[in-house]
Short mmCIF file of C-alpha atoms and ligand atoms in Angstrom, two decimals:
data_model
loop_
_atom_site.label_atom_id
_atom_site.label_comp_id
_atom_site.label_asym_id
_atom_site.label_seq_id
_atom_site.Cartn_x
_atom_site.Cartn_y
_atom_site.Cartn_z
CA MET A 1 -31.21 -2.16 18.33
CA THR A 2 -31.79 -5.02 15.93
CA SER A 3 -30.00 -5.85 12.69
CA GLU A 4 -32.86 -4.14 10.79
CA GLN A 5 -32.01 -0.89 12.58
CA ARG A 6 -28.26 -1.02 12.02
CA ARG A 7 -27.41 0.44 8.64
CA PRO A 8 -25.50 -2.21 6.66
CA PHE A 9 -21.90 -1.46 5.69
CA VAL A 10 -20.42 -3.09 2.58
CA GLY A 11 -16.78 -2.39 1.75
CA GLY A 12 -14.66 -3.40 -1.22
CA ASN A 13 -11.03 -3.97 -0.22
CA TRP A 14 -9.17 -3.81 -3.51
CA LYS A 15 -5.85 -4.73 -1.83
CA MET A 16 -2.74 -4.30 -4.05
CA ASN A 17 -4.56 -4.83 -7.34
CA GLY A 18 -5.04 -2.99 -10.61
CA ASP A 19 -3.57 0.18 -12.03
CA ARG A 20 -4.76 3.76 -12.16
CA ALA A 21 -6.96 3.35 -15.25
CA GLN A 22 -8.52 0.14 -13.90
CA GLY A 23 -9.18 1.72 -10.51
CA THR A 24 -10.93 4.71 -12.02
CA GLU A 25 -12.94 2.49 -14.34
CA LEU A 26 -13.92 0.12 -11.51
CA ALA A 27 -14.96 3.06 -9.32
CA ARG A 28 -17.20 4.43 -12.08
CA ALA A 29 -18.73 0.99 -12.63
CA VAL A 30 -19.32 0.49 -8.88
CA ALA A 31 -20.96 3.93 -8.60
CA SER A 32 -23.29 3.07 -11.45
CA GLU A 33 -24.06 -0.47 -10.14
CA VAL A 34 -24.76 0.75 -6.63
CA GLY A 35 -26.76 3.84 -7.61
CA GLN A 36 -29.34 4.83 -5.02
CA LEU A 37 -28.65 1.81 -2.79
CA THR A 38 -26.39 4.10 -0.76
CA ASP A 39 -29.62 5.53 0.66
CA ALA A 40 -29.96 2.26 2.61
CA VAL A 41 -26.41 0.86 2.79
CA ASP A 42 -23.05 2.44 3.60
CA VAL A 43 -20.83 1.48 0.66
CA ALA A 44 -17.07 2.09 0.55
CA VAL A 45 -14.17 1.09 -1.67
CA PHE A 46 -10.58 0.89 -0.47
CA PRO A 47 -8.05 1.40 -3.28
CA ALA A 48 -4.26 1.55 -2.82
CA PHE A 49 -2.75 4.89 -1.69
CA PRO A 50 -1.58 6.17 -5.10
CA TYR A 51 -5.06 5.86 -6.58
CA LEU A 52 -7.09 7.44 -3.78
CA SER A 53 -7.55 10.81 -5.46
CA GLY A 54 -8.33 9.34 -8.87
CA VAL A 55 -10.85 6.90 -7.46
CA GLY A 56 -12.30 9.65 -5.27
CA GLY A 57 -12.82 11.78 -8.37
CA ALA A 58 -14.62 8.93 -10.12
CA LEU A 59 -16.91 8.50 -7.08
CA ALA A 60 -17.57 12.21 -6.65
CA ASP A 61 -21.19 12.24 -7.82
CA SER A 62 -22.08 8.98 -6.06
CA GLY A 63 -22.86 8.05 -2.48
CA VAL A 64 -19.99 5.54 -2.44
CA MET A 65 -17.38 6.41 0.20
CA LEU A 66 -13.67 6.46 -0.48
CA GLY A 67 -11.61 4.44 1.99
CA SER A 68 -7.95 3.74 2.66
CA GLN A 69 -6.38 0.35 3.38
CA ASP A 70 -3.96 1.75 5.94
CA VAL A 71 -2.83 4.84 7.86
CA TYR A 72 -0.12 5.92 10.30
CA HIS A 73 -1.27 7.14 13.70
CA GLN A 74 1.00 10.20 14.03
CA PRO A 75 -0.39 13.53 12.76
CA ASP A 76 2.77 14.60 10.89
CA GLY A 77 6.55 14.58 11.08
CA ALA A 78 9.58 12.50 10.16
CA PHE A 79 7.87 9.19 9.33
CA THR A 80 9.21 8.36 5.90
CA GLY A 81 6.76 6.42 3.76
CA GLU A 82 3.80 6.85 6.08
CA VAL A 83 0.47 8.62 5.50
CA SER A 84 -1.56 10.45 8.18
CA VAL A 85 -5.28 10.57 8.88
CA ALA A 86 -5.37 14.23 7.79
CA MET A 87 -3.65 13.40 4.49
CA LEU A 88 -6.23 10.72 3.79
CA ALA A 89 -9.08 13.08 4.66
CA ASP A 90 -7.48 15.66 2.35
CA CYS A 91 -7.68 13.10 -0.47
CA GLY A 92 -11.38 12.60 0.24
CA ALA A 93 -11.18 9.38 2.28
CA ARG A 94 -13.83 8.83 4.94
CA ALA A 95 -12.99 5.33 6.17
CA VAL A 96 -9.77 3.45 6.96
CA LEU A 97 -9.06 -0.22 7.59
CA ALA A 98 -7.13 -1.18 10.73
CA GLY A 99 -5.68 -4.57 11.52
CA HIS A 100 -6.49 -6.36 8.29
CA SER A 101 -5.15 -9.90 8.57
CA GLU A 102 -2.65 -9.29 5.78
CA ARG A 103 -1.20 -6.38 7.77
CA ARG A 104 -1.16 -8.45 10.96
CA HIS A 105 0.25 -11.64 9.45
CA VAL A 106 2.24 -10.53 6.39
CA ILE A 107 3.48 -7.10 7.49
CA GLY A 108 3.64 -8.01 11.20
CA GLU A 109 1.41 -5.40 12.86
CA ASP A 110 0.55 -6.17 16.48
CA ASP A 111 -2.57 -5.28 18.48
CA ARG A 112 -0.93 -2.13 19.87
CA THR A 113 -0.18 -0.79 16.41
CA VAL A 114 -3.67 -1.67 15.20
CA ASN A 115 -5.19 0.12 18.19
CA LYS A 116 -3.19 3.30 17.51
CA LYS A 117 -4.38 3.33 13.91
CA ALA A 118 -8.02 2.77 14.83
CA ALA A 119 -7.91 5.40 17.59
CA ALA A 120 -6.24 8.01 15.36
CA THR A 121 -8.77 7.35 12.58
CA VAL A 122 -11.88 7.86 14.71
CA ALA A 123 -10.30 10.81 16.55
CA GLY A 124 -9.86 12.37 13.10
CA GLY A 125 -13.57 12.01 12.41
CA MET A 126 -13.32 9.07 10.02
CA ILE A 127 -14.75 5.57 10.16
CA SER A 128 -12.31 2.90 11.34
CA VAL A 129 -12.99 -0.61 10.09
CA LEU A 130 -11.26 -2.68 12.77
CA CYS A 131 -10.53 -6.16 11.45
CA VAL A 132 -10.29 -9.17 13.75
CA GLY A 133 -10.26 -12.90 13.16
CA GLU A 134 -8.57 -16.17 13.95
CA SER A 135 -6.12 -18.15 11.83
CA LEU A 136 -6.73 -21.76 10.84
CA GLY A 137 -4.34 -23.00 13.51
CA GLN A 138 -6.09 -20.93 16.16
CA ARG A 139 -9.50 -22.23 15.05
CA GLU A 140 -8.31 -25.82 15.13
CA ALA A 141 -6.84 -25.25 18.59
CA GLY A 142 -10.22 -24.00 19.81
CA GLU A 143 -8.91 -20.45 20.27
CA THR A 144 -11.35 -18.61 17.99
CA ASP A 145 -13.30 -16.81 20.70
CA ARG A 146 -10.21 -15.97 22.73
CA VAL A 147 -8.43 -14.47 19.69
CA ASN A 148 -11.46 -12.42 18.65
CA GLU A 149 -11.94 -11.19 22.20
CA ARG A 150 -8.30 -10.18 22.54
CA GLN A 151 -8.15 -8.41 19.18
CA THR A 152 -11.44 -6.61 19.90
CA ARG A 153 -10.49 -5.50 23.42
CA LEU A 154 -6.98 -4.36 22.48
CA GLY A 155 -8.12 -2.86 19.16
CA LEU A 156 -10.72 -0.69 20.90
CA GLY A 157 -8.41 0.27 23.80
CA GLY A 158 -8.82 3.90 24.84
CA ILE A 159 -11.51 4.65 22.25
CA SER A 160 -14.25 6.76 23.85
CA PRO A 161 -17.93 5.78 23.61
CA GLU A 162 -18.43 8.78 21.33
CA ASP A 163 -15.62 7.75 18.97
CA LEU A 164 -16.91 4.16 19.04
CA GLN A 165 -19.83 5.38 16.93
CA ARG A 166 -17.34 5.65 14.07
CA VAL A 167 -16.00 2.11 14.49
CA VAL A 168 -17.14 -0.79 12.32
CA ILE A 169 -15.74 -4.20 13.34
CA ALA A 170 -14.96 -6.65 10.54
CA TYR A 171 -14.79 -10.32 11.54
CA GLU A 172 -12.50 -11.88 8.97
CA PRO A 173 -11.41 -15.44 9.77
CA VAL A 174 -7.95 -15.64 8.24
CA TRP A 175 -8.56 -19.11 6.80
CA ALA A 176 -11.51 -17.78 4.77
CA ILE A 177 -9.68 -14.86 3.15
CA GLY A 178 -8.95 -15.41 -0.52
CA THR A 179 -9.42 -19.16 -0.15
CA GLY A 180 -12.98 -19.62 -1.42
CA LYS A 181 -13.80 -21.14 1.99
CA THR A 182 -16.49 -19.18 3.77
CA ALA A 183 -17.56 -19.47 7.38
CA THR A 184 -21.05 -20.93 7.54
CA PRO A 185 -23.67 -18.30 8.39
CA GLU A 186 -24.13 -20.07 11.75
CA ASP A 187 -20.40 -20.08 12.61
CA ALA A 188 -20.04 -16.45 11.53
CA GLN A 189 -23.14 -15.48 13.53
CA ASP A 190 -21.70 -17.17 16.60
CA ALA A 191 -18.43 -15.22 16.28
CA HIS A 192 -20.29 -11.94 15.66
CA ALA A 193 -22.54 -12.42 18.69
CA LYS A 194 -19.50 -13.11 20.87
CA ILE A 195 -17.67 -10.03 19.55
CA ARG A 196 -20.80 -7.96 20.26
CA ALA A 197 -20.80 -9.34 23.81
CA VAL A 198 -17.20 -8.15 24.22
CA VAL A 199 -18.26 -4.66 23.10
CA ALA A 200 -21.15 -4.82 25.60
CA ASP A 201 -18.72 -5.70 28.35
CA LEU A 202 -16.51 -2.73 27.41
CA TYR A 203 -19.15 -0.07 26.62
CA GLY A 204 -22.56 -1.39 27.72
CA GLU A 205 -25.56 -2.79 25.88
CA GLY A 206 -26.53 0.39 23.99
CA PRO A 207 -23.24 0.92 22.14
CA ALA A 208 -22.92 -2.86 21.61
CA SER A 209 -26.29 -3.09 19.94
CA ALA A 210 -25.52 -0.04 17.76
CA ILE A 211 -22.07 -1.10 16.49
CA ARG A 212 -21.91 -2.69 13.07
CA ILE A 213 -20.06 -6.00 12.82
CA ILE A 214 -19.47 -7.08 9.24
CA TYR A 215 -18.16 -10.37 7.83
CA GLY A 216 -15.20 -10.81 5.48
CA GLY A 217 -13.67 -13.92 3.95
CA SER A 218 -14.74 -15.17 0.52
CA MET A 219 -18.05 -13.33 0.63
CA LYS A 220 -19.52 -13.67 -2.87
CA PRO A 221 -22.84 -12.95 -4.62
CA ALA A 222 -23.89 -16.57 -3.92
CA ASN A 223 -23.43 -16.47 -0.13
CA ALA A 224 -23.80 -12.79 0.78
CA GLU A 225 -27.50 -12.75 1.52
CA ALA A 226 -27.43 -15.87 3.73
CA LEU A 227 -24.57 -14.39 5.76
CA MET A 228 -26.08 -10.91 6.05
CA ALA A 229 -29.47 -12.32 7.01
CA MET A 230 -27.99 -13.47 10.33
CA PRO A 231 -29.01 -11.21 13.21
CA ASP A 232 -25.51 -10.01 14.14
CA ILE A 233 -24.01 -9.75 10.64
CA ASP A 234 -24.36 -6.16 9.44
CA GLY A 235 -22.64 -6.25 6.08
CA GLY A 236 -19.44 -7.42 4.46
CA LEU A 237 -15.83 -6.63 3.69
CA ILE A 238 -15.17 -8.01 0.25
CA GLY A 239 -11.83 -8.78 -1.38
CA GLY A 240 -11.84 -10.72 -4.65
CA ALA A 241 -15.50 -10.17 -5.51
CA SER A 242 -15.12 -6.39 -5.09
CA LEU A 243 -12.88 -6.27 -8.16
CA GLU A 244 -15.92 -7.06 -10.35
CA ALA A 245 -18.43 -4.23 -10.21
CA ALA A 246 -21.37 -6.52 -11.03
CA ASP A 247 -20.50 -8.97 -8.23
CA PHE A 248 -19.91 -6.16 -5.75
CA GLY A 249 -23.23 -4.59 -6.79
CA THR A 250 -25.02 -7.89 -6.17
CA ILE A 251 -23.53 -8.05 -2.65
CA VAL A 252 -24.59 -4.46 -1.93
CA ARG A 253 -28.12 -5.34 -3.13
CA ALA A 254 -28.10 -8.29 -0.72
CA GLY A 255 -27.22 -5.85 2.05
CA ALA A 256 -30.10 -3.56 1.04
CA ALA A 257 -32.48 -6.54 0.92
CA VAL A 258 -31.74 -7.62 4.47
CA ALA A 259 -31.88 -4.01 5.71
CA ARG A 260 -35.58 -3.80 4.86
P1 LIG B 301 -11.72 -12.22 -0.06
O1 LIG B 301 -13.14 -11.72 -0.24
O2 LIG B 301 -10.93 -12.20 -1.33
O3 LIG B 301 -11.69 -13.53 0.66
O4 LIG B 301 -10.98 -11.15 0.91
C1 LIG B 301 -11.59 -10.78 2.07
C2 LIG B 301 -10.82 -9.66 2.66
O5 LIG B 301 -9.68 -9.81 3.04
C3 LIG B 301 -11.49 -8.36 2.75
O6 LIG B 301 -10.76 -7.47 3.52
#
């Protein structure tokens, strides 16, 4: 399968930003910007937990998917403060992030925790966006490939080939997130190709060529098309630029352009 055959995935990670009214307004604006492009591109937005239902309502007549920034792997029980896969599905969510760098490096989640979240998400029928990526120190120490391989292998641990069809991998170099520094298309392509090779080693060539690997880290309207034009870059996970509907729409259009 080539990049033209993999359906692009473009996600807007809103992180801990905005309030209820702004979230609903942004969702409406995104739905109108994106319009029929969801025929060619999977588009999702990831608001904070309290706003999931409101944002979901605003997206109801659009093809834009609702996503969650986090989940807990247990189905139910005494886990104060946590939210299950079923609860998210009940709110209309269809995709969940796992292992975002801010959860790994600020909140302290390890690969085992990330794996449980990804596995529970796909077992529950939802898309898991498994985030991997090296820090600046790791890049400078020449550890980029080793870190991406470890996070990919451990993140996918125990996930069946069937459930893998609901995994999207997001390569997000930590040093590029929120910094305005973007990996060059060539460096990002190199990382994506190596991550795809890890998936091939785990699952074989067919699943590896079908899985979508998207880039995140200061993706903007100005650089989105050059990144997504690379053969192993199948879309983007957007932070800052996803908070402006027009910018996010431009990035989705770039995804649609390279899909053709
Ligand atoms: P920025 O686009 O703000 O760099 O954030 C990327 C990101 O973390 C998406 O998950």
